[in-house]
Amino acid sequence: AKTQSTKRYAFFGVEHRERVQRHMVLDQDLRHAVSRDQLWVAYQPVVDLRTERTVGVEGLLRWTHPDHGTVSPGEFIPIAEESDLINSIGTHMLRMATRQLAAERERHELDLQLNANLSPRQLEDPHLGAMVQHALAEAGLPAHALCLEVTENAIMHDPMQAARVLRELRELGVYLAIDDFGTGYSSLAQLRRLPLDTLKIDRSFVTDLGDSHDLETIVTSIIAMAHAVGLDVVAEGVETAQQFDLLRRLGCDEVQGYYLSKPVPIDQLVTQLPRRDGL
Ligand code: C2E
Ligand code: CA
Ligand code: CA
Ligand code: CA
């Protein structure tokens, strides 16, 4: 037993070392990812549950690393947030995404809205409003075609500061969404005072929906409360027809998820827009 546990520790030691090493390499290489043009945006359709039409897309960053292949944002965004890289990467992302969406909207005469994620650190950047305004102007994308998503935790970190920033963004004419709702500790009572338009229910709620009557009750009340304070509700992580139909019955407004489409490169977006039942 003793040799076994020693072995196990040795194994964890190696694993830990490899993880630290990968983190260091990614942290180093991320510094050049923008200038070497390794970052790109994948787009996932957002579908209106009533009309079953695609009303928008969420832009999600991808990093094609020369040695490690595609690195997920779940891994590199936290690394970017630890350094000052998140601001330049966030700016680069918004410039790419607004430009690509503006071109697609024009080419196909589509009224698609772009959703883009803001990191907590970006909310602290005093130049955020100017950056957003510049990206829109440069791309020729109207402000009302952009919705910026901020997580619950980013807001609760400093609610007063967040409120100021959100008001400034709102004055530009962009829409605002609260992302990953249900994973943090905010309440709708606190969010009510912020200039928000949309609430996105976290994927973890949607995944187990259908197996759990309690969860159905929770999601129903989140939707009711959100509607009561004037917010549209989007559910993310919809993977099955059952989840899709249930969310529609519960009064959810829009959905996003693999059931409809995975995030795809811009050149595949329009040809792959989800259609259901002949729509
Ligand atoms: P998020 O904003 O909550 O984005 C939704 C994530 O769920 C995406 O993961 C998406 O690919 C994934 N997803 C969508 N539908 C399904 C589904 O049906 N099933 C499952 N299992 N997953 C689904 P992704 O692209 O890996 O992004 C992870 C996170 O990285 C995002 O979570 C967001 O927090 C962050 N992120 C991505 N792009 C950006 C960005 O440009 N800026 C910032 N600050 N964060 C970003
Ligand atoms: Ca998001
Ligand atoms: Ca989310
Ligand atoms: Ca999430």
mmCIF file of C-alpha atoms and ligand atoms in Angstrom:
data_model
loop_
_atom_site.group_PDB
_atom_site.id
_atom_site.type_symbol
_atom_site.label_atom_id
_atom_site.label_comp_id
_atom_site.label_asym_id
_atom_site.label_seq_id
_atom_site.Cartn_x
_atom_site.Cartn_y
_atom_site.Cartn_z
ATOM 1 C CA ALA A 1 0.000 0.000 0.000
ATOM 2 C CA LYS A 2 2.868 2.269 0.855
ATOM 3 C CA THR A 3 4.577 1.992 -2.543
ATOM 4 C CA GLN A 4 1.248 2.573 -4.198
ATOM 5 C CA SER A 5 0.569 5.842 -2.421
ATOM 6 C CA THR A 6 4.122 6.997 -3.097
ATOM 7 C CA LYS A 7 3.566 6.260 -6.741
ATOM 8 C CA ARG A 8 0.336 8.115 -6.705
ATOM 9 C CA TYR A 9 2.007 11.193 -5.208
ATOM 10 C CA ALA A 10 4.739 11.003 -7.806
ATOM 11 C CA PHE A 11 2.084 10.841 -10.478
ATOM 12 C CA PHE A 12 0.258 13.873 -9.114
ATOM 13 C CA GLY A 13 3.610 15.647 -8.935
ATOM 14 C CA VAL A 14 4.187 15.139 -12.635
ATOM 15 C CA GLU A 15 0.669 16.092 -13.514
ATOM 16 C CA HIS A 16 0.901 19.243 -11.444
ATOM 17 C CA ARG A 17 4.248 20.173 -12.981
ATOM 18 C CA GLU A 18 2.858 19.667 -16.471
ATOM 19 C CA ARG A 19 -0.114 21.839 -15.685
ATOM 20 C CA VAL A 20 2.086 24.637 -14.340
ATOM 21 C CA GLN A 21 4.332 24.350 -17.386
ATOM 22 C CA ARG A 22 1.427 24.500 -19.830
ATOM 23 C CA HIS A 23 0.084 27.533 -17.980
ATOM 24 C CA MET A 24 3.475 29.270 -18.298
ATOM 25 C CA VAL A 25 3.769 28.443 -21.996
ATOM 26 C CA LEU A 26 0.240 29.618 -22.748
ATOM 27 C CA ASP A 27 0.767 32.777 -20.716
ATOM 28 C CA GLN A 28 3.923 33.540 -22.721
ATOM 29 C CA ASP A 29 2.425 32.683 -26.094
ATOM 30 C CA LEU A 30 -0.817 34.553 -25.468
ATOM 31 C CA ARG A 31 1.240 37.761 -25.541
ATOM 32 C CA HIS A 32 1.795 37.234 -29.262
ATOM 33 C CA ALA A 33 -1.544 35.667 -30.144
ATOM 34 C CA VAL A 34 -3.093 38.954 -31.353
ATOM 35 C CA SER A 35 -0.143 40.129 -33.452
ATOM 36 C CA ARG A 36 0.297 36.632 -34.932
ATOM 37 C CA ASP A 37 -3.365 36.517 -35.830
ATOM 38 C CA GLN A 38 -4.054 33.291 -33.915
ATOM 39 C CA LEU A 39 -7.326 34.415 -32.354
ATOM 40 C CA TRP A 40 -10.639 34.076 -34.153
ATOM 41 C CA VAL A 41 -14.300 34.224 -33.313
ATOM 42 C CA ALA A 42 -16.795 31.361 -33.482
ATOM 43 C CA TYR A 43 -20.479 32.257 -33.625
ATOM 44 C CA GLN A 44 -23.357 30.411 -31.982
ATOM 45 C CA PRO A 45 -26.923 31.202 -33.086
ATOM 46 C CA VAL A 46 -29.466 32.481 -30.577
ATOM 47 C CA VAL A 47 -32.970 31.360 -31.526
ATOM 48 C CA ASP A 48 -36.308 32.954 -30.679
ATOM 49 C CA LEU A 49 -38.522 30.251 -29.128
ATOM 50 C CA ARG A 50 -41.732 31.738 -30.469
ATOM 51 C CA THR A 51 -40.779 32.197 -34.128
ATOM 52 C CA GLU A 52 -37.942 29.612 -34.141
ATOM 53 C CA ARG A 53 -35.840 32.080 -36.059
ATOM 54 C CA THR A 54 -32.244 33.018 -35.400
ATOM 55 C CA VAL A 55 -32.274 36.504 -33.924
ATOM 56 C CA GLY A 56 -28.660 36.793 -32.932
ATOM 57 C CA VAL A 57 -25.295 35.127 -32.458
ATOM 58 C CA GLU A 58 -22.898 34.944 -29.543
ATOM 59 C CA GLY A 59 -19.283 35.523 -30.519
ATOM 60 C CA LEU A 60 -16.941 33.143 -28.687
ATOM 61 C CA LEU A 61 -13.159 33.485 -28.859
ATOM 62 C CA ARG A 62 -10.969 30.680 -30.177
ATOM 63 C CA TRP A 63 -7.188 30.425 -30.073
ATOM 64 C CA THR A 64 -5.355 28.320 -32.633
ATOM 65 C CA HIS A 65 -2.019 27.648 -30.954
ATOM 66 C CA PRO A 66 0.822 26.502 -33.270
ATOM 67 C CA ASP A 67 1.773 23.556 -30.990
ATOM 68 C CA HIS A 68 -1.295 22.949 -28.856
ATOM 69 C CA GLY A 69 -4.030 23.278 -31.456
ATOM 70 C CA THR A 70 -7.295 24.901 -30.413
ATOM 71 C CA VAL A 71 -7.120 26.183 -26.856
ATOM 72 C CA SER A 72 -10.528 26.832 -25.312
ATOM 73 C CA PRO A 73 -11.451 30.229 -23.879
ATOM 74 C CA GLY A 74 -12.268 28.437 -20.628
ATOM 75 C CA GLU A 75 -8.498 27.954 -20.355
ATOM 76 C CA PHE A 76 -6.970 31.083 -21.888
ATOM 77 C CA ILE A 77 -9.419 33.783 -20.796
ATOM 78 C CA PRO A 78 -8.526 33.237 -17.100
ATOM 79 C CA ILE A 79 -4.832 33.469 -18.084
ATOM 80 C CA ALA A 80 -5.536 36.708 -19.954
ATOM 81 C CA GLU A 81 -7.417 38.014 -16.925
ATOM 82 C CA GLU A 82 -4.446 37.395 -14.627
ATOM 83 C CA SER A 83 -2.336 39.704 -16.768
ATOM 84 C CA ASP A 84 -3.210 42.911 -18.565
ATOM 85 C CA LEU A 85 -3.714 40.959 -21.767
ATOM 86 C CA ILE A 86 -7.475 40.761 -21.348
ATOM 87 C CA ASN A 87 -7.966 44.372 -22.390
ATOM 88 C CA SER A 88 -6.075 44.089 -25.686
ATOM 89 C CA ILE A 89 -7.599 40.680 -26.399
ATOM 90 C CA GLY A 90 -11.090 41.945 -25.567
ATOM 91 C CA THR A 91 -10.611 44.938 -27.862
ATOM 92 C CA HIS A 92 -9.285 42.733 -30.649
ATOM 93 C CA MET A 93 -12.247 40.342 -30.226
ATOM 94 C CA LEU A 94 -14.819 43.129 -30.447
ATOM 95 C CA ARG A 95 -13.157 44.657 -33.513
ATOM 96 C CA MET A 96 -13.120 41.302 -35.315
ATOM 97 C CA ALA A 97 -16.664 40.358 -34.339
ATOM 98 C CA THR A 98 -18.309 43.710 -35.120
ATOM 99 C CA ARG A 99 -16.562 43.822 -38.489
ATOM 100 C CA GLN A 100 -17.591 40.272 -39.418
ATOM 101 C CA LEU A 101 -21.173 40.664 -38.247
ATOM 102 C CA ALA A 102 -21.600 43.988 -40.028
ATOM 103 C CA ALA A 103 -20.413 42.343 -43.261
ATOM 104 C CA GLU A 104 -22.746 39.337 -42.867
ATOM 105 C CA ARG A 105 -25.707 41.551 -42.046
ATOM 106 C CA GLU A 106 -25.095 43.569 -45.165
ATOM 107 C CA ARG A 107 -24.335 40.683 -47.497
ATOM 108 C CA HIS A 108 -27.393 38.645 -46.505
ATOM 109 C CA GLU A 109 -29.723 41.452 -45.414
ATOM 110 C CA LEU A 110 -30.046 39.836 -42.006
ATOM 111 C CA ASP A 111 -30.998 41.597 -38.801
ATOM 112 C CA LEU A 112 -28.713 39.535 -36.571
ATOM 113 C CA GLN A 113 -27.666 40.853 -33.189
ATOM 114 C CA LEU A 114 -24.123 40.269 -31.973
ATOM 115 C CA ASN A 115 -23.602 39.164 -28.385
ATOM 116 C CA ALA A 116 -20.088 39.619 -27.000
ATOM 117 C CA ASN A 117 -18.688 38.740 -23.579
ATOM 118 C CA LEU A 118 -16.969 41.286 -21.365
ATOM 119 C CA SER A 119 -14.591 40.073 -18.684
ATOM 120 C CA PRO A 120 -14.651 41.498 -15.145
ATOM 121 C CA ARG A 121 -11.349 43.258 -15.800
ATOM 122 C CA GLN A 122 -12.767 45.015 -18.851
ATOM 123 C CA LEU A 123 -15.501 46.488 -16.669
ATOM 124 C CA GLU A 124 -12.758 48.202 -14.650
ATOM 125 C CA ASP A 125 -11.193 49.765 -17.749
ATOM 126 C CA PRO A 126 -11.977 53.497 -17.871
ATOM 127 C CA HIS A 127 -11.665 53.415 -21.682
ATOM 128 C CA LEU A 128 -14.227 50.641 -22.159
ATOM 129 C CA GLY A 129 -17.031 52.918 -23.390
ATOM 130 C CA ALA A 130 -14.748 54.666 -25.881
ATOM 131 C CA MET A 131 -13.405 51.318 -27.056
ATOM 132 C CA VAL A 132 -16.892 49.934 -27.707
ATOM 133 C CA GLN A 133 -17.981 53.099 -29.489
ATOM 134 C CA HIS A 134 -14.853 53.019 -31.650
ATOM 135 C CA ALA A 135 -15.330 49.348 -32.595
ATOM 136 C CA LEU A 136 -18.934 50.001 -33.642
ATOM 137 C CA ALA A 137 -18.056 53.074 -35.694
ATOM 138 C CA GLU A 138 -15.107 51.381 -37.383
ATOM 139 C CA ALA A 139 -17.219 48.340 -38.300
ATOM 140 C CA GLY A 140 -20.305 50.316 -39.279
ATOM 141 C CA LEU A 141 -22.427 48.219 -36.918
ATOM 142 C CA PRO A 142 -25.362 50.060 -35.306
ATOM 143 C CA ALA A 143 -25.188 50.132 -31.506
ATOM 144 C CA HIS A 144 -28.589 48.436 -31.201
ATOM 145 C CA ALA A 145 -27.132 45.408 -33.034
ATOM 146 C CA LEU A 146 -24.721 44.780 -30.163
ATOM 147 C CA CYS A 147 -25.458 43.187 -26.818
ATOM 148 C CA LEU A 148 -22.675 43.006 -24.241
ATOM 149 C CA GLU A 149 -22.757 40.145 -21.747
ATOM 150 C CA VAL A 150 -21.377 40.512 -18.244
ATOM 151 C CA THR A 151 -21.384 37.793 -15.620
ATOM 152 C CA GLU A 152 -23.155 38.022 -12.333
ATOM 153 C CA ASN A 153 -19.847 37.806 -10.502
ATOM 154 C CA ALA A 154 -18.286 40.632 -12.492
ATOM 155 C CA ILE A 155 -21.128 42.872 -11.347
ATOM 156 C CA MET A 156 -21.190 41.757 -7.743
ATOM 157 C CA HIS A 157 -17.440 42.347 -7.409
ATOM 158 C CA ASP A 158 -18.124 46.114 -7.276
ATOM 159 C CA PRO A 159 -21.816 46.827 -7.876
ATOM 160 C CA MET A 160 -21.522 50.638 -7.757
ATOM 161 C CA GLN A 161 -18.679 50.767 -10.267
ATOM 162 C CA ALA A 162 -20.441 48.190 -12.456
ATOM 163 C CA ALA A 163 -23.629 50.265 -12.421
ATOM 164 C CA ARG A 164 -21.705 53.345 -13.627
ATOM 165 C CA VAL A 165 -20.023 51.436 -16.443
ATOM 166 C CA LEU A 166 -23.240 49.753 -17.545
ATOM 167 C CA ARG A 167 -25.049 53.101 -17.654
ATOM 168 C CA GLU A 168 -22.273 54.530 -19.800
ATOM 169 C CA LEU A 169 -22.494 51.573 -22.191
ATOM 170 C CA ARG A 170 -26.261 51.799 -22.255
ATOM 171 C CA GLU A 171 -26.028 55.452 -23.297
ATOM 172 C CA LEU A 172 -24.147 54.325 -26.412
ATOM 173 C CA GLY A 173 -27.298 52.427 -27.369
ATOM 174 C CA VAL A 174 -26.010 48.886 -26.880
ATOM 175 C CA TYR A 175 -28.018 46.212 -25.109
ATOM 176 C CA LEU A 176 -26.785 44.572 -21.931
ATOM 177 C CA ALA A 177 -27.168 41.023 -20.671
ATOM 178 C CA ILE A 178 -26.384 39.326 -17.405
ATOM 179 C CA ASP A 179 -24.575 36.067 -18.172
ATOM 180 C CA ASP A 180 -24.426 32.764 -16.252
ATOM 181 C CA PHE A 181 -27.336 33.788 -14.055
ATOM 182 C CA GLY A 182 -27.862 31.470 -11.123
ATOM 183 C CA THR A 183 -24.190 30.611 -10.565
ATOM 184 C CA GLY A 184 -23.414 33.589 -8.338
ATOM 185 C CA TYR A 185 -24.969 35.264 -5.371
ATOM 186 C CA SER A 186 -26.806 38.184 -6.887
ATOM 187 C CA SER A 187 -30.532 38.491 -6.648
ATOM 188 C CA LEU A 188 -32.936 39.935 -9.126
ATOM 189 C CA ALA A 189 -33.696 42.594 -6.509
ATOM 190 C CA GLN A 190 -30.089 43.796 -6.826
ATOM 191 C CA LEU A 191 -30.006 43.452 -10.606
ATOM 192 C CA ARG A 192 -33.236 45.401 -10.957
ATOM 193 C CA ARG A 193 -31.343 48.650 -10.372
ATOM 194 C CA LEU A 194 -28.961 47.989 -13.257
ATOM 195 C CA PRO A 195 -29.742 48.948 -16.868
ATOM 196 C CA LEU A 196 -30.053 45.358 -18.118
ATOM 197 C CA ASP A 197 -32.137 44.000 -21.008
ATOM 198 C CA THR A 198 -31.556 40.268 -20.913
ATOM 199 C CA LEU A 199 -30.924 37.529 -18.400
ATOM 200 C CA LYS A 200 -29.100 34.389 -19.505
ATOM 201 C CA ILE A 201 -29.873 31.312 -17.440
ATOM 202 C CA ASP A 202 -26.719 29.289 -16.866
ATOM 203 C CA ARG A 203 -26.274 26.023 -18.706
ATOM 204 C CA SER A 204 -26.089 24.047 -15.460
ATOM 205 C CA PHE A 205 -29.815 24.698 -14.911
ATOM 206 C CA VAL A 206 -30.751 23.617 -18.410
ATOM 207 C CA THR A 207 -28.676 20.404 -18.379
ATOM 208 C CA ASP A 208 -30.701 18.739 -15.621
ATOM 209 C CA LEU A 209 -34.033 20.246 -16.581
ATOM 210 C CA GLY A 210 -36.547 17.510 -17.310
ATOM 211 C CA ASP A 211 -35.027 15.168 -14.695
ATOM 212 C CA SER A 212 -35.892 17.405 -11.805
ATOM 213 C CA HIS A 213 -39.224 18.861 -10.872
ATOM 214 C CA ASP A 214 -37.503 21.224 -8.385
ATOM 215 C CA LEU A 215 -35.294 22.609 -11.129
ATOM 216 C CA GLU A 216 -38.318 23.181 -13.324
ATOM 217 C CA THR A 217 -39.882 25.171 -10.482
ATOM 218 C CA ILE A 218 -36.695 27.217 -10.040
ATOM 219 C CA VAL A 219 -36.381 27.986 -13.754
ATOM 220 C CA THR A 220 -40.071 28.880 -13.927
ATOM 221 C CA SER A 221 -39.671 31.386 -11.120
ATOM 222 C CA ILE A 222 -36.451 32.864 -12.565
ATOM 223 C CA ILE A 223 -38.325 33.451 -15.838
ATOM 224 C CA ALA A 224 -41.332 34.955 -14.045
ATOM 225 C CA MET A 225 -39.197 37.275 -11.923
ATOM 226 C CA ALA A 226 -37.068 38.327 -14.886
ATOM 227 C CA HIS A 227 -40.161 39.155 -16.908
ATOM 228 C CA ALA A 228 -41.611 41.050 -13.941
ATOM 229 C CA VAL A 229 -38.602 43.401 -13.980
ATOM 230 C CA GLY A 230 -38.677 43.695 -17.777
ATOM 231 C CA LEU A 231 -35.865 41.354 -18.773
ATOM 232 C CA ASP A 232 -35.901 38.934 -21.709
ATOM 233 C CA VAL A 233 -34.740 35.450 -20.822
ATOM 234 C CA VAL A 234 -32.245 33.358 -22.796
ATOM 235 C CA ALA A 235 -31.418 29.774 -21.814
ATOM 236 C CA GLU A 236 -28.011 28.424 -22.799
ATOM 237 C CA GLY A 237 -26.768 24.872 -23.240
ATOM 238 C CA VAL A 238 -29.929 23.499 -24.845
ATOM 239 C CA GLU A 239 -28.911 20.091 -26.174
ATOM 240 C CA THR A 240 -32.187 18.211 -26.694
ATOM 241 C CA ALA A 241 -35.616 18.666 -28.256
ATOM 242 C CA GLN A 242 -37.129 17.967 -24.819
ATOM 243 C CA GLN A 243 -35.219 20.870 -23.244
ATOM 244 C CA PHE A 244 -36.188 23.097 -26.160
ATOM 245 C CA ASP A 245 -39.898 22.290 -25.850
ATOM 246 C CA LEU A 246 -39.912 22.484 -22.065
ATOM 247 C CA LEU A 247 -38.227 25.894 -22.064
ATOM 248 C CA ARG A 248 -40.775 27.153 -24.534
ATOM 249 C CA ARG A 249 -43.582 25.890 -22.301
ATOM 250 C CA LEU A 250 -41.986 27.608 -19.309
ATOM 251 C CA GLY A 251 -42.111 30.935 -21.167
ATOM 252 C CA CYS A 252 -38.409 31.361 -21.940
ATOM 253 C CA ASP A 253 -37.837 33.831 -24.816
ATOM 254 C CA GLU A 254 -34.696 32.619 -26.574
ATOM 255 C CA VAL A 255 -32.362 29.633 -26.550
ATOM 256 C CA GLN A 256 -28.820 28.747 -27.486
ATOM 257 C CA GLY A 257 -27.179 25.343 -27.553
ATOM 258 C CA TYR A 258 -25.801 22.370 -29.454
ATOM 259 C CA TYR A 259 -29.353 21.225 -30.229
ATOM 260 C CA LEU A 260 -29.613 24.224 -32.543
ATOM 261 C CA SER A 261 -25.983 24.743 -33.482
ATOM 262 C CA LYS A 262 -22.468 24.571 -32.100
ATOM 263 C CA PRO A 263 -20.385 27.745 -32.386
ATOM 264 C CA VAL A 264 -19.147 27.906 -36.026
ATOM 265 C CA PRO A 265 -16.672 30.016 -38.033
ATOM 266 C CA ILE A 266 -18.183 33.080 -39.709
ATOM 267 C CA ASP A 267 -18.122 31.546 -43.210
ATOM 268 C CA GLN A 268 -20.326 28.659 -42.036
ATOM 269 C CA LEU A 269 -22.736 30.760 -40.027
ATOM 270 C CA VAL A 270 -25.334 31.763 -42.576
ATOM 271 C CA THR A 271 -25.425 28.442 -44.427
ATOM 272 C CA GLN A 272 -25.892 26.607 -41.132
ATOM 273 C CA LEU A 273 -28.474 28.786 -39.454
ATOM 274 C CA PRO A 274 -30.786 26.408 -37.601
ATOM 275 C CA ARG A 275 -34.191 25.825 -39.130
ATOM 276 C CA ARG A 276 -36.791 23.712 -37.425
ATOM 277 C CA ASP A 277 -39.911 22.177 -38.916
ATOM 278 C CA GLY A 278 -39.548 23.775 -42.287
ATOM 279 C CA LEU A 279 -38.975 27.282 -41.032
HETATM 280 P P1 C2E B 1 -20.221 31.556 -21.876
HETATM 281 O O1 C2E B 1 -20.223 33.015 -22.160
HETATM 282 O O2 C2E B 1 -21.165 31.066 -20.842
HETATM 283 O O3 C2E B 1 -20.438 30.845 -23.271
HETATM 284 C C1 C2E B 1 -21.192 29.687 -23.452
HETATM 285 C C2 C2E B 1 -20.303 28.464 -23.525
HETATM 286 O O4 C2E B 1 -21.113 27.299 -23.577
HETATM 287 C C3 C2E B 1 -19.427 28.402 -24.763
HETATM 288 O O5 C2E B 1 -18.227 27.733 -24.410
HETATM 289 C C4 C2E B 1 -20.251 27.537 -25.703
HETATM 290 O O6 C2E B 1 -19.477 26.910 -26.704
HETATM 291 C C5 C2E B 1 -20.794 26.542 -24.717
HETATM 292 N N1 C2E B 1 -22.024 25.909 -25.186
HETATM 293 C C6 C2E B 1 -22.984 26.431 -25.974
HETATM 294 N N2 C2E B 1 -24.004 25.567 -26.177
HETATM 295 C C7 C2E B 1 -23.692 24.451 -25.482
HETATM 296 C C8 C2E B 1 -24.357 23.182 -25.289
HETATM 297 O O7 C2E B 1 -25.441 22.921 -25.777
HETATM 298 N N3 C2E B 1 -23.722 22.267 -24.486
HETATM 299 C C9 C2E B 1 -22.498 22.529 -23.908
HETATM 300 N N4 C2E B 1 -21.964 21.566 -23.169
HETATM 301 N N5 C2E B 1 -21.858 23.715 -24.071
HETATM 302 C C10 C2E B 1 -22.441 24.664 -24.846
HETATM 303 P P2 C2E B 1 -16.812 28.301 -24.904
HETATM 304 O O8 C2E B 1 -16.913 28.830 -26.286
HETATM 305 O O9 C2E B 1 -15.801 27.237 -24.609
HETATM 306 O O10 C2E B 1 -16.577 29.530 -23.946
HETATM 307 C C11 C2E B 1 -16.397 29.348 -22.557
HETATM 308 C C12 C2E B 1 -16.409 30.658 -21.816
HETATM 309 O O11 C2E B 1 -15.268 31.465 -22.174
HETATM 310 C C13 C2E B 1 -17.628 31.535 -22.137
HETATM 311 O O12 C2E B 1 -18.753 31.079 -21.412
HETATM 312 C C14 C2E B 1 -17.114 32.886 -21.690
HETATM 313 O O13 C2E B 1 -17.232 33.018 -20.300
HETATM 314 C C15 C2E B 1 -15.645 32.802 -22.048
HETATM 315 N N6 C2E B 1 -15.427 33.532 -23.330
HETATM 316 C C16 C2E B 1 -15.553 33.102 -24.594
HETATM 317 N N7 C2E B 1 -15.276 34.091 -25.476
HETATM 318 C C17 C2E B 1 -14.989 35.181 -24.727
HETATM 319 C C18 C2E B 1 -14.620 36.538 -25.032
HETATM 320 O O14 C2E B 1 -14.535 36.986 -26.185
HETATM 321 N N8 C2E B 1 -14.391 37.380 -23.978
HETATM 322 C C19 C2E B 1 -14.490 36.949 -22.679
HETATM 323 N N9 C2E B 1 -14.238 37.827 -21.684
HETATM 324 N N10 C2E B 1 -14.832 35.699 -22.346
HETATM 325 C C20 C2E B 1 -15.089 34.824 -23.371
HETATM 326 CA CA CA B 2 -21.746 34.520 -22.659
HETATM 327 CA CA CA B 3 -23.124 32.007 -20.208
HETATM 328 CA CA CA B 4 -22.027 29.444 -18.576
#
